[in-house]
Coordinates of C-alpha atoms in Angstrom, one line a residue:
X1 CA 3.2 -10.8 -22.3
X2 CA 6.3 -10.4 -21.1
X3 CA 8.1 -7.0 -22.2
X4 CA 11.3 -6.5 -23.5
X5 CA 14.2 -6.8 -21.0
X6 CA 16.4 -3.5 -20.5
X7 CA 20.0 -5.3 -20.4
X8 CA 22.3 -1.6 -20.3
X9 CA 24.8 -1.0 -18.0
X10 CA 22.8 1.2 -14.8
X11 CA 19.7 0.1 -15.3
X12 CA 18.1 -2.4 -13.0
X13 CA 14.2 -3.9 -13.5
X14 CA 12.5 -3.4 -10.1
X15 CA 8.9 -4.7 -11.1
X16 CA 6.8 -5.8 -13.9
X17 CA 2.8 -5.4 -14.2
X18 CA 0.3 -5.8 -16.8
X19 CA -2.8 -4.0 -18.3
X20 CA -5.0 -4.0 -21.4
X21 CA -2.8 -2.7 -23.8
X22 CA 0.9 -1.9 -21.8
X23 CA 3.0 -3.6 -19.7
X24 CA 4.4 -1.2 -17.2
X25 CA 7.9 -2.1 -15.8
X26 CA 9.7 0.1 -13.2
X27 CA 13.5 0.1 -13.0
X28 CA 16.0 2.1 -10.9
X29 CA 18.2 4.5 -13.1
X30 CA 22.4 4.4 -11.5
X31 CA 22.7 8.3 -12.0
X32 CA 24.3 11.0 -9.5
X33 CA 20.6 12.0 -8.4
X34 CA 18.7 8.1 -8.1
X35 CA 15.3 8.2 -10.4
X36 CA 12.6 6.3 -10.9
X37 CA 11.4 5.2 -14.2
X38 CA 8.4 3.8 -15.5
X39 CA 8.4 1.7 -19.0
X40 CA 5.8 1.5 -20.7
X41 CA 5.9 -1.6 -22.9
X42 CA 3.5 -2.2 -26.0
X43 CA 2.3 -5.8 -26.3
X44 CA 1.6 -6.2 -30.1
X45 CA 4.9 -5.0 -30.9
X46 CA 7.0 -6.0 -27.7
X47 CA 9.1 -2.5 -27.9
X48 CA 9.0 -0.3 -25.0
X49 CA 7.4 2.7 -26.4
X50 CA 7.7 5.3 -22.8
X51 CA 9.8 6.6 -20.4
X52 CA 7.9 8.0 -17.4
X53 CA 9.9 10.3 -14.9
X54 CA 8.5 9.5 -10.9
X55 CA 10.0 12.0 -8.7
X56 CA 11.7 11.3 -5.6
X57 CA 9.4 11.5 -3.0
X58 CA 6.2 12.4 -5.5
X59 CA 7.9 16.2 -5.3
X60 CA 9.3 17.8 -8.3
X61 CA 12.5 19.9 -8.2
X62 CA 14.5 17.2 -8.1
X63 CA 15.6 16.3 -11.1
X64 CA 16.1 19.4 -13.7
X65 CA 16.7 17.7 -16.7
X66 CA 13.7 15.8 -17.1
X67 CA 11.5 18.2 -15.9
X68 CA 12.9 20.3 -18.7
X69 CA 12.5 17.3 -21.1
X70 CA 8.6 17.2 -20.2
X71 CA 8.5 20.7 -20.9
X72 CA 10.5 20.5 -24.4
X73 CA 8.2 17.8 -25.6
X74 CA 5.1 19.3 -24.2
X75 CA 5.8 22.1 -26.3
X76 CA 6.9 20.6 -29.3
X77 CA 3.5 18.5 -29.4
X78 CA 1.6 21.6 -28.6
X79 CA 0.2 20.0 -25.4
X80 CA -1.8 17.9 -27.5
X81 CA -2.6 14.9 -25.0
X82 CA -5.0 11.7 -24.2
X83 CA -5.4 10.4 -20.7
X84 CA -4.7 6.9 -20.3
X85 CA -7.7 4.2 -19.9
X86 CA -8.6 3.4 -16.2
X87 CA -6.8 0.5 -15.6
X88 CA -3.4 2.0 -17.5
X89 CA -4.2 5.0 -15.0
X90 CA -4.1 2.9 -12.0
X91 CA -1.3 1.0 -12.3
X92 CA 0.7 3.7 -13.6
X93 CA 0.0 5.3 -10.8
X94 CA 0.6 2.7 -8.0
X95 CA 3.8 1.2 -9.4
X96 CA 4.6 5.0 -9.7
X97 CA 3.9 5.8 -6.2
X98 CA 2.5 9.1 -8.0
X99 CA -0.3 9.6 -5.3
X100 CA -3.3 11.7 -6.6
X101 CA -0.9 12.8 -9.9
X102 CA -2.7 11.7 -12.8
X103 CA -0.7 11.7 -15.5
X104 CA -1.7 12.5 -19.0
X105 CA -0.3 11.0 -22.3
X106 CA 1.3 12.7 -25.5
X107 CA 2.0 10.8 -28.7
X108 CA 5.4 12.2 -29.4
X109 CA 7.8 11.1 -32.7
X110 CA 10.6 9.0 -31.8
X111 CA 12.7 11.9 -33.5
X112 CA 11.6 14.8 -31.4
X113 CA 11.6 12.5 -28.0
X114 CA 15.3 11.7 -29.0
X115 CA 16.2 15.8 -30.1
X116 CA 14.5 16.0 -26.7
X117 CA 16.4 14.5 -24.8
X118 CA 19.8 15.7 -26.2
X119 CA 18.6 18.9 -25.6
X120 CA 17.8 18.3 -21.8
X121 CA 21.2 17.0 -21.7
X122 CA 19.8 14.0 -19.9
X123 CA 22.1 11.2 -18.9
X124 CA 23.6 8.6 -21.6
X125 CA 22.2 5.6 -18.9
X126 CA 18.2 7.0 -20.2
X127 CA 19.5 7.5 -23.6
X128 CA 20.5 3.8 -23.6
X129 CA 17.0 3.0 -23.0
X130 CA 16.0 4.0 -26.3
X131 CA 18.3 1.5 -28.4
X132 CA 15.7 -1.0 -29.2
X133 CA 13.5 1.6 -31.0
X134 CA 16.1 3.5 -32.7
X135 CA 16.2 1.7 -35.6
X136 CA 12.5 2.2 -36.1
X137 CA 11.9 5.7 -37.4
X138 CA 8.4 5.3 -37.8
X139 CA 7.6 4.0 -34.6
X140 CA 5.9 6.7 -32.2
X141 CA 6.4 7.2 -28.2
X142 CA 4.0 7.4 -25.9
X143 CA 5.4 10.0 -23.0
X144 CA 3.6 10.0 -19.7
X145 CA 3.4 13.4 -18.9
X146 CA 2.8 14.1 -14.9
X147 CA -0.1 16.1 -14.5
X148 CA 1.8 19.2 -12.3
X149 CA 3.9 19.9 -14.6
X150 CA 1.4 20.3 -17.7
X151 CA -0.5 22.7 -15.0
X152 CA -0.4 26.5 -14.8
X153 CA -0.3 26.3 -11.2
X154 CA 1.5 23.6 -9.5
X155 CA -1.2 21.8 -6.5
X156 CA 0.9 21.8 -3.1
X157 CA 2.6 18.7 -2.2
X158 CA 1.6 16.7 0.4
X159 CA 4.8 15.9 2.6
X160 CA 6.7 12.9 1.6
X161 CA 7.4 10.3 4.5
X162 CA 11.3 10.5 3.8
X163 CA 13.3 13.6 2.8
X164 CA 16.7 12.8 1.9
X165 CA 20.0 15.6 0.5
X166 CA 21.3 14.2 -2.6
X167 CA 23.7 11.6 -1.7
X168 CA 27.1 11.2 -2.7
X169 CA 27.9 15.2 -1.3
X170 CA 30.3 16.5 -4.2
X171 CA 34.1 16.4 -3.2
X172 CA 35.2 19.5 -5.5
X173 CA 33.3 22.3 -6.5
X174 CA 32.7 21.8 -10.7
X175 CA 34.6 23.9 -13.2
X176 CA 31.7 26.4 -14.8
X177 CA 32.7 29.4 -17.0
X178 CA 29.8 32.3 -17.2
X179 CA 27.6 31.4 -20.1
X180 CA 27.1 33.6 -23.1
X181 CA 24.0 34.6 -21.8
X182 CA 24.7 35.3 -18.5
X183 CA 22.5 38.0 -17.0
X184 CA 23.6 39.7 -13.2
X185 CA 19.4 39.9 -12.9
X186 CA 18.5 36.3 -13.4
X187 CA 16.5 35.9 -9.7
X188 CA 13.0 35.0 -9.5
X189 CA 11.8 38.2 -8.9
X190 CA 13.6 39.9 -11.8
X191 CA 10.5 41.0 -14.3
X192 CA 11.4 38.0 -16.7
X193 CA 10.6 35.5 -14.1
X194 CA 8.6 37.5 -11.7
X195 CA 5.7 35.0 -12.4
X196 CA 6.8 32.2 -10.8
X197 CA 7.1 33.7 -7.6
X198 CA 3.3 32.9 -6.9
X199 CA 3.4 29.3 -8.0
X200 CA 1.5 27.4 -5.4
X201 CA 3.9 25.1 -3.9
X202 CA 6.7 27.9 -4.1
X203 CA 5.0 30.6 -2.1
X204 CA 3.5 27.6 0.4
X205 CA 7.4 26.8 1.0
X206 CA 8.3 30.3 1.3
X207 CA 5.4 31.3 3.8
X208 CA 6.2 28.1 5.9
X209 CA 10.0 28.9 5.8
X210 CA 9.4 32.6 6.6
X211 CA 7.3 31.2 9.4
X212 CA 9.9 28.8 10.7
X213 CA 12.5 31.9 10.5
X214 CA 10.6 34.7 11.9
X215 CA 8.6 33.1 15.0
X216 CA 9.5 34.3 17.8
X217 CA 9.5 31.0 19.2
X218 CA 10.0 28.1 17.1
X219 CA 11.7 25.3 20.2
X220 CA 12.4 23.4 16.8
X221 CA 14.5 26.0 15.4
X222 CA 18.2 26.8 16.3
X223 CA 18.9 30.0 18.0
X224 CA 16.6 33.2 17.8
X225 CA 14.1 34.7 15.1
X226 CA 15.1 36.4 12.5
X227 CA 15.0 40.1 12.0
X228 CA 13.0 41.6 9.2
X229 CA 16.6 42.5 7.6
X230 CA 18.1 38.8 7.8
X231 CA 14.9 37.5 6.2
X232 CA 14.8 40.0 3.3
X233 CA 18.9 38.9 2.7
X234 CA 17.6 35.2 3.2
X235 CA 14.4 35.3 0.9
X236 CA 17.3 37.0 -1.8
X237 CA 19.3 34.1 -1.6
X238 CA 16.7 32.0 -2.4
X239 CA 15.4 33.7 -5.2
X240 CA 18.3 34.3 -6.6
X241 CA 19.4 30.3 -6.2
X242 CA 16.5 29.5 -7.7
X243 CA 16.3 31.7 -10.6
X244 CA 19.7 30.1 -11.9
X245 CA 18.4 26.8 -11.3
X246 CA 14.9 28.0 -13.9
X247 CA 17.4 29.8 -16.0
X248 CA 20.8 27.9 -16.3
X249 CA 19.5 24.5 -15.1
X250 CA 16.3 24.5 -17.0
X251 CA 14.3 23.5 -14.0
X252 CA 10.4 24.7 -14.9
X253 CA 8.8 24.9 -11.5
X254 CA 11.6 25.8 -9.2
X255 CA 10.7 25.0 -5.5
X256 CA 13.1 24.9 -2.3
X257 CA 13.4 21.5 -2.8
X258 CA 16.2 22.2 -4.8
X259 CA 18.2 23.2 -1.3
X260 CA 18.5 19.1 -1.2
X261 CA 20.6 18.8 -4.1
X262 CA 24.4 19.2 -3.6
X263 CA 25.4 19.2 -7.0
X264 CA 23.3 22.4 -7.3
X265 CA 24.8 23.8 -4.8
X266 CA 27.9 23.0 -5.8
X267 CA 26.8 24.4 -9.5
X268 CA 25.5 27.9 -8.1
X269 CA 28.9 28.0 -5.7
X270 CA 31.1 27.8 -8.7
X271 CA 28.9 30.1 -10.9
X272 CA 29.6 33.2 -8.1
X273 CA 33.1 32.4 -8.2
X274 CA 33.0 32.7 -12.0
X275 CA 31.1 35.7 -11.7
X276 CA 33.7 37.7 -9.6
X277 CA 31.4 37.5 -6.8
X278 CA 32.7 38.2 -3.2
X279 CA 33.6 35.7 -0.7
X280 CA 31.1 37.4 1.8
X281 CA 28.1 37.1 -0.9
X282 CA 29.0 32.8 -1.3
X283 CA 29.5 32.3 2.8
X284 CA 26.1 34.2 3.1
X285 CA 24.0 32.2 0.5
X286 CA 25.7 28.5 2.4
X287 CA 24.4 30.1 5.7
X288 CA 21.1 31.0 3.7
X289 CA 21.1 27.1 2.6
X290 CA 21.6 25.6 5.9
X291 CA 18.4 27.7 7.5
X292 CA 17.0 26.3 4.4
X293 CA 17.9 22.9 5.5
X294 CA 17.0 23.1 8.9
X295 CA 13.4 23.8 8.2
X296 CA 13.7 20.9 5.8
X297 CA 15.0 18.9 8.9
X298 CA 12.2 20.1 11.2
X299 CA 9.3 18.6 8.7
X300 CA 8.1 15.2 8.9
X301 CA 10.6 12.4 7.6
X302 CA 13.5 15.2 8.0
X303 CA 15.4 13.0 10.0
X304 CA 17.5 11.7 7.5
X305 CA 21.1 11.0 8.3
X306 CA 21.8 13.0 4.7
X307 CA 20.4 16.0 6.3
X308 CA 23.2 16.2 8.9
X309 CA 26.1 15.3 6.6
X310 CA 24.6 17.6 4.6
X311 CA 24.8 20.7 7.2
X312 CA 28.4 19.4 7.7
X313 CA 29.2 19.6 3.7
X314 CA 27.7 23.8 3.6
X315 CA 30.2 24.4 6.4
X316 CA 33.4 22.8 5.2
X317 CA 32.6 24.5 2.0
X318 CA 32.0 28.0 4.0
X319 CA 35.2 27.5 5.5
X320 CA 36.8 26.8 3.0
X321 CA 35.8 29.6 0.2
X322 CA 36.8 31.7 3.4
X323 CA 39.9 30.9 2.5
X324 CA 40.8 30.5 -0.3
X325 CA 38.8 33.2 -1.9
X326 CA 40.5 37.0 -1.1
X327 CA 38.9 39.4 0.6
X328 CA 38.2 42.4 -1.4
X329 CA 41.0 45.4 -1.1
X330 CA 39.8 48.1 1.4
X331 CA 43.2 49.9 1.5
X332 CA 43.2 53.6 1.1
X333 CA 45.9 53.2 -1.4
X334 CA 44.5 51.0 -3.2
X335 CA 40.8 52.3 -3.1
X336 CA 42.3 55.6 -4.5
X337 CA 43.7 53.7 -7.4
X338 CA 40.7 52.6 -8.6
X339 CA 38.4 55.9 -8.2
X340 CA 37.0 54.6 -5.2
X341 CA 37.9 56.9 -1.7
X342 CA 38.0 60.4 -0.8
X343 CA 40.6 61.9 2.2
X344 CA 38.2 63.5 4.5
X345 CA 39.5 66.8 4.3
X346 CA 38.7 66.2 0.5
X347 CA 34.8 64.7 1.0
X348 CA 34.4 67.7 4.2
X349 CA 35.0 70.4 1.5
X350 CA 32.8 68.9 -1.1
X351 CA 29.7 68.8 1.5
X352 CA 30.7 72.2 2.6
X353 CA 30.5 73.8 -0.7
X354 CA 27.2 72.0 -1.4
X355 CA 25.5 73.6 1.9
X356 CA 26.6 76.9 0.7
X357 CA 25.7 76.6 -3.0
X358 CA 22.1 75.5 -1.6
X359 CA 21.9 78.1 1.2
X360 CA 22.4 80.9 -1.4
X361 CA 20.0 79.2 -4.7
X362 CA 17.3 79.2 -2.1
X363 CA 18.3 82.7 -1.3
X364 CA 18.0 83.4 -5.1
X365 CA 15.8 81.6 -7.3
X366 CA 13.1 80.7 -3.9
X367 CA 11.7 77.6 -2.8
X368 CA 11.5 75.5 -6.5
X369 CA 11.7 71.4 -7.3
X370 CA 15.3 71.9 -8.5
X371 CA 16.4 74.3 -5.1
X372 CA 14.3 71.8 -2.4
X373 CA 16.1 68.7 -4.3
X374 CA 20.1 70.3 -3.6
X375 CA 18.6 71.2 0.2
X376 CA 17.6 67.7 0.7
X377 CA 21.4 66.5 -0.8
X378 CA 23.2 68.6 1.1
X379 CA 20.8 68.2 4.5
X380 CA 21.9 64.5 3.3
X381 CA 25.2 64.5 2.9
X382 CA 25.6 66.7 6.4
X383 CA 24.1 64.1 8.2
X384 CA 26.3 61.2 6.3
X385 CA 29.8 63.0 7.2
X386 CA 30.9 66.0 8.5
X387 CA 29.1 67.6 11.2
X388 CA 28.6 64.3 12.9
X389 CA 30.4 61.1 13.3
X390 CA 29.1 58.5 10.6
X391 CA 25.9 57.0 11.7
X392 CA 25.0 54.0 10.7
X393 CA 22.9 53.9 7.0
X394 CA 20.4 52.4 8.3
X395 CA 19.6 54.5 11.1
X396 CA 19.8 57.5 9.1
X397 CA 17.2 55.6 6.3
X398 CA 14.7 55.3 8.8
X399 CA 15.1 58.7 10.6
X400 CA 11.4 60.3 10.9
X401 CA 10.9 63.7 11.1
X402 CA 9.4 65.7 13.8
X403 CA 6.0 65.8 11.9
X404 CA 5.3 61.7 12.5
X405 CA 3.3 61.1 15.1
X406 CA 2.4 57.7 14.4
X407 CA 3.4 54.3 16.0
X408 CA 7.3 53.1 15.6
X409 CA 8.1 51.9 12.3
X410 CA 10.7 49.7 13.0
X411 CA 9.2 46.0 12.0
X412 CA 11.0 44.1 14.4
X413 CA 9.9 46.8 17.5
X414 CA 8.2 44.9 20.2
X415 CA 8.2 48.4 22.5
X416 CA 4.3 50.1 22.5
X417 CA 5.7 53.3 23.7
X418 CA 8.4 52.9 21.5
X419 CA 9.0 56.8 18.7
X420 CA 11.3 54.7 16.7
X421 CA 14.4 56.5 15.1
X422 CA 13.7 60.0 15.2
X423 CA 14.9 64.0 14.5
X424 CA 13.1 66.0 17.2
X425 CA 13.3 69.7 17.5
X426 CA 13.5 70.3 21.7
X427 CA 13.5 74.3 21.1
X428 CA 12.6 76.7 18.4
X429 CA 14.6 79.6 20.0
X430 CA 17.3 79.0 20.6
X431 CA 17.0 76.1 17.7
X432 CA 17.4 72.9 19.7
X433 CA 17.2 69.7 17.7
X434 CA 18.0 66.1 19.2
X435 CA 18.4 62.7 17.5
X436 CA 17.3 59.8 19.0
X437 CA 18.6 55.8 17.7
X438 CA 16.9 53.2 19.3
X439 CA 16.8 50.7 16.7
X440 CA 20.1 50.2 15.7
X441 CA 22.9 47.1 14.5
X442 CA 24.1 46.7 18.4
X443 CA 21.1 47.7 19.9
X444 CA 20.4 44.3 21.6
X445 CA 24.5 43.6 22.6
X446 CA 24.0 46.7 23.8
X447 CA 20.4 45.8 26.5
X448 CA 18.4 48.2 24.0
X449 CA 20.9 51.5 24.8
X450 CA 19.8 54.1 23.2
X451 CA 22.1 56.6 21.0
X452 CA 21.1 59.9 21.3
X453 CA 22.7 63.2 21.3
X454 CA 21.7 66.9 20.3
X455 CA 22.5 68.3 17.0
X456 CA 25.4 70.7 16.1
X457 CA 24.1 74.6 15.4
X458 CA 25.3 74.3 11.9
X459 CA 23.6 71.4 11.1
X460 CA 20.2 71.9 12.8
X461 CA 20.3 75.8 11.1
X462 CA 20.2 73.3 7.6
X463 CA 17.9 70.5 8.6
X464 CA 15.5 72.7 10.2
X465 CA 15.4 75.1 7.1
X466 CA 15.2 71.8 5.1
X467 CA 12.5 70.6 6.7
X468 CA 10.1 73.7 6.4
X469 CA 9.0 74.8 2.8
X470 CA 10.9 72.7 1.0
X471 CA 10.5 69.5 2.2
X472 CA 6.5 70.2 1.4
X473 CA 7.1 71.3 -2.2
X474 CA 9.2 68.0 -2.9
X475 CA 6.5 66.2 -1.1
X476 CA 4.0 68.4 -3.2
X477 CA 5.4 67.6 -6.5
X478 CA 6.3 63.8 -5.6
X479 CA 2.9 62.3 -3.9
X480 CA -0.6 61.7 -4.6
X481 CA -2.7 64.0 -2.4
X482 CA -3.4 62.5 0.2
X483 CA -0.2 60.7 0.4
X484 CA 2.6 61.2 3.0
X485 CA 6.1 60.9 3.4
X486 CA 7.2 60.0 7.3
X487 CA 10.8 59.7 7.1
X488 CA 13.1 62.9 6.6
X489 CA 15.3 62.2 3.6
X490 CA 13.1 60.7 0.4
X491 CA 14.6 59.2 -3.0
X492 CA 13.3 60.6 -6.8
X493 CA 9.3 59.4 -6.5
X494 CA 9.3 60.8 -2.8
X495 CA 9.7 57.6 -0.9
X496 CA 11.8 56.8 2.2
X497 CA 15.3 55.4 1.1
X498 CA 13.6 52.0 2.6
X499 CA 16.8 49.5 0.0
X500 CA 20.2 50.6 1.3
X501 CA 21.0 50.1 -2.3
X502 CA 18.8 53.1 -3.3
X503 CA 21.0 55.3 -0.8
X504 CA 24.4 53.5 -2.2
X505 CA 23.3 54.7 -5.7
X506 CA 21.9 58.2 -4.6
X507 CA 25.2 59.2 -2.9
X508 CA 27.1 57.8 -6.0
X509 CA 25.4 59.8 -8.5
X510 CA 25.3 63.3 -6.4
X511 CA 28.7 62.9 -5.3
X512 CA 29.8 62.1 -8.7
X513 CA 27.9 65.6 -9.7
X514 CA 30.1 67.3 -7.0
X515 CA 33.1 66.6 -8.4
X516 CA 33.6 63.7 -6.3
X517 CA 34.3 59.7 -6.7
X518 CA 31.5 57.1 -7.0
X519 CA 32.3 56.3 -3.3
X520 CA 29.9 53.8 -1.1
X521 CA 28.4 56.3 1.2
X522 CA 29.3 53.3 4.1
X523 CA 32.7 54.1 3.2
X524 CA 32.7 57.6 4.9
X525 CA 32.9 55.6 8.6
X526 CA 36.2 53.8 7.0
X527 CA 37.7 57.4 5.8
X528 CA 36.6 59.3 9.1
X529 CA 38.5 56.2 10.8
X530 CA 41.4 56.3 9.1
X531 CA 42.0 59.8 9.5
X532 CA 41.2 59.7 13.6
X533 CA 43.8 57.0 14.3
X534 CA 46.3 58.6 11.5
X535 CA 49.6 59.9 13.2
X536 CA 48.5 63.5 11.8
X537 CA 45.1 63.2 13.1
X538 CA 43.7 66.6 13.6
X539 CA 41.9 67.8 17.2
X540 CA 38.8 66.3 17.3
X541 CA 36.2 63.8 19.2
X542 CA 37.0 61.4 21.9
X543 CA 37.9 57.7 20.1
X544 CA 35.1 56.4 22.6
X545 CA 32.5 58.9 21.7
X546 CA 32.8 59.0 17.8
X547 CA 33.0 55.2 18.2
X548 CA 29.3 55.5 20.5
X549 CA 27.9 57.6 17.7
X550 CA 28.7 55.0 15.1
X551 CA 27.2 52.5 17.4
X552 CA 30.2 50.2 17.8
X553 CA 33.5 50.4 19.8
X554 CA 37.2 51.6 19.5
X555 CA 38.6 47.6 19.5
X556 CA 35.9 47.6 15.8
X557 CA 37.8 50.7 14.4
X558 CA 40.9 48.3 14.9
X559 CA 39.6 45.3 13.4
X560 CA 36.9 46.6 10.8
X561 CA 37.6 50.2 9.7
X562 CA 41.7 51.3 10.5
X563 CA 43.1 49.0 7.8
X564 CA 46.3 50.8 8.8
X565 CA 46.2 49.8 12.3
X566 CA 48.9 46.9 12.0
X567 CA 51.0 48.5 9.2
X568 CA 51.3 52.1 11.7
X569 CA 52.0 50.2 14.6
X570 CA 54.3 48.5 13.5
X571 CA 56.3 51.4 11.6
X572 CA 56.1 53.4 15.4
X573 CA 58.0 50.1 16.8
X574 CA 60.7 50.6 14.7
X575 CA 61.0 53.9 14.8
X576 CA 60.8 53.7 18.4
X577 CA 64.2 51.5 18.8
X578 CA 66.1 53.8 17.4
X579 CA 65.8 55.8 20.6
X580 CA 65.8 53.2 22.7
X581 CA 69.2 52.4 21.7
X582 CA 70.4 55.8 21.4
X583 CA 69.6 55.2 25.5
X584 CA 71.0 52.0 25.6
X585 CA 74.4 53.3 24.5
X586 CA 74.4 56.3 26.7
X587 CA 73.7 54.2 29.7
X588 CA 77.3 52.2 29.0
X589 CA 80.2 52.6 30.7
X590 CA 83.7 52.4 29.9
X591 CA 84.8 50.1 33.3
X592 CA 86.5 47.2 31.8
X593 CA 83.6 44.1 32.6
X594 CA 84.2 42.0 35.4
X595 CA 85.3 38.6 33.5
X596 CA 85.6 36.9 36.7
X597 CA 83.5 32.8 36.2
X598 CA 80.9 31.8 38.4
X599 CA 80.3 28.8 39.6
X600 CA 77.0 29.2 41.1
X601 CA 73.9 27.4 39.7
X602 CA 73.0 28.1 35.4
X603 CA 76.6 28.8 34.9
X604 CA 76.9 27.9 31.1
X605 CA 80.0 26.5 29.7
X606 CA 83.9 27.0 31.0
X607 CA 86.8 25.6 30.7
X608 CA 87.9 22.7 33.3
X609 CA 90.5 20.1 34.2
X610 CA 89.8 16.4 34.4
X611 CA 90.4 16.8 38.4
X612 CA 87.5 19.9 38.2
X613 CA 85.3 17.1 36.2
X614 CA 83.3 16.3 39.2
X615 CA 83.0 19.6 40.2
X616 CA 81.4 20.4 36.7
X617 CA 79.2 18.1 36.6
X618 CA 76.9 19.4 39.7
X619 CA 77.0 22.5 37.7
X620 CA 75.8 21.5 34.6
X621 CA 72.9 23.9 33.5
X622 CA 69.1 22.8 34.0
X623 CA 68.5 23.8 30.3
X624 CA 70.4 20.9 29.0
X625 CA 68.7 18.6 30.7
X626 CA 65.5 20.4 29.7
X627 CA 66.7 20.0 25.6
X628 CA 67.5 16.0 26.5
X629 CA 64.2 15.9 28.0
X630 CA 62.8 17.2 24.8
X631 CA 64.9 15.4 22.6
X632 CA 64.0 12.5 23.9

């Protein structure tokens, strides 16, 4: 018996198959994200009793609304379900193209089903499909639930035959207001959602994406392999995006296929803008999204033209984000107004006071955990600023001590003889210490040139004192027996500052305790450059040598660190014009000017009589001809 036709707008009939008890109809719903629906119609009652969502390419994740719909219905029915009969199961699998996914069936009341549809914000086109049965409150809805949605851990899905992005691409960003349950830690790595990271499908996707991004030789990938730090940033952005989709878009099982949904990416960018995140943060996410698309593009069936359009769409979005969103202010005056800036003299004075206090307490109270921690903090602060041109924080975090004799700890090091970023004791008497930094940000651009220098005597004495009994006392207090920390500096748990954010928070807390402001440690580089480039700079190191220790060049000072570069040059030029004007006035002679007219070429405009018109025509200025040509 033929099922009732669906006449609502936006739904088209695609196929009709019959079984023992139900009639299955495949329809195409015209939504922002096209999807297939299998309508199960009861032969006896001639009514629509089921809508079964079939995910595009047999992979979940493209339509979070339907995932939430199934999840809500499954929770309301307490996961009580029965299997379809063999023939019905075969027909549903064949018609839906679900491969080996065996659907379950749960009997849900019509009221529960309609309530779930509204809660999950399923589009109106799907709601219209229930118009025929809304008039029968006593009827039941047989809900088809794919097995991989009910399973606790979804099995890896086979690669689809054809991959493509969601089209059409959004032409503008949707408006977004922060939800009432807004959480800064919404990523999958946060504790409430951390279990989702270990799901089979997501774990498989992340493993393949990491291999694609970090393999030394991957010829279907543009550019060189990602470094360990670049991969950590990419992984962070991926988990933040998936956590947003899970928490705010009700995606029960997030996977990397969500990156194929351009509407979700546009909503996530709007979410960042509403949260007040910087344009650099958003652009880094868009760069990560492009890497994920290139990974999907390298898989079988990833040659769809929508990937090329998607990459161009992401590129355009990134350019417009950079143009429209303001950069965070790095002007010293503005930072001082909000309590994020200290001048070089105040910072040097604060660190010098901490050095003297820690040494005095060590002499008076002896080696204790408290005095050892104060000595550690003073040595760390002296390494960041004051004694040396501000070395990159990544180099300070990865600096190993003289007692460490193992291999290089840098994850990307491929040199068998490399000792890593190391603090060495060259001689005890007189005390001479040396710092070698083979791993810094510009090591690849500099042809693997090593930043190496001898430590000043005052700093060397401070470090030598700390590396003795105080450091041993900290290790014995924090670490278990047999554990060790190879790094020179450690956090409150006796571990190295592996994460940059940990060192930032540690430094800010220490600086505030010393009467300073919560300034980021990376801002010390700008403080140093601001003083060295100012008109009132004191005698000190050469700019080129200091920039070398900092791991860049003087040109980068002007571009990134010296925020007063352009105003200072402009003011110096205006001030210099006054002396130039005075010199011009002094060189002026009191002799009468020669007013004789010249009839040479380029003579300009002169008064002539009619008889001299022909002569004037011959000496017409070339610039007049140029103007005529330009107007033409």
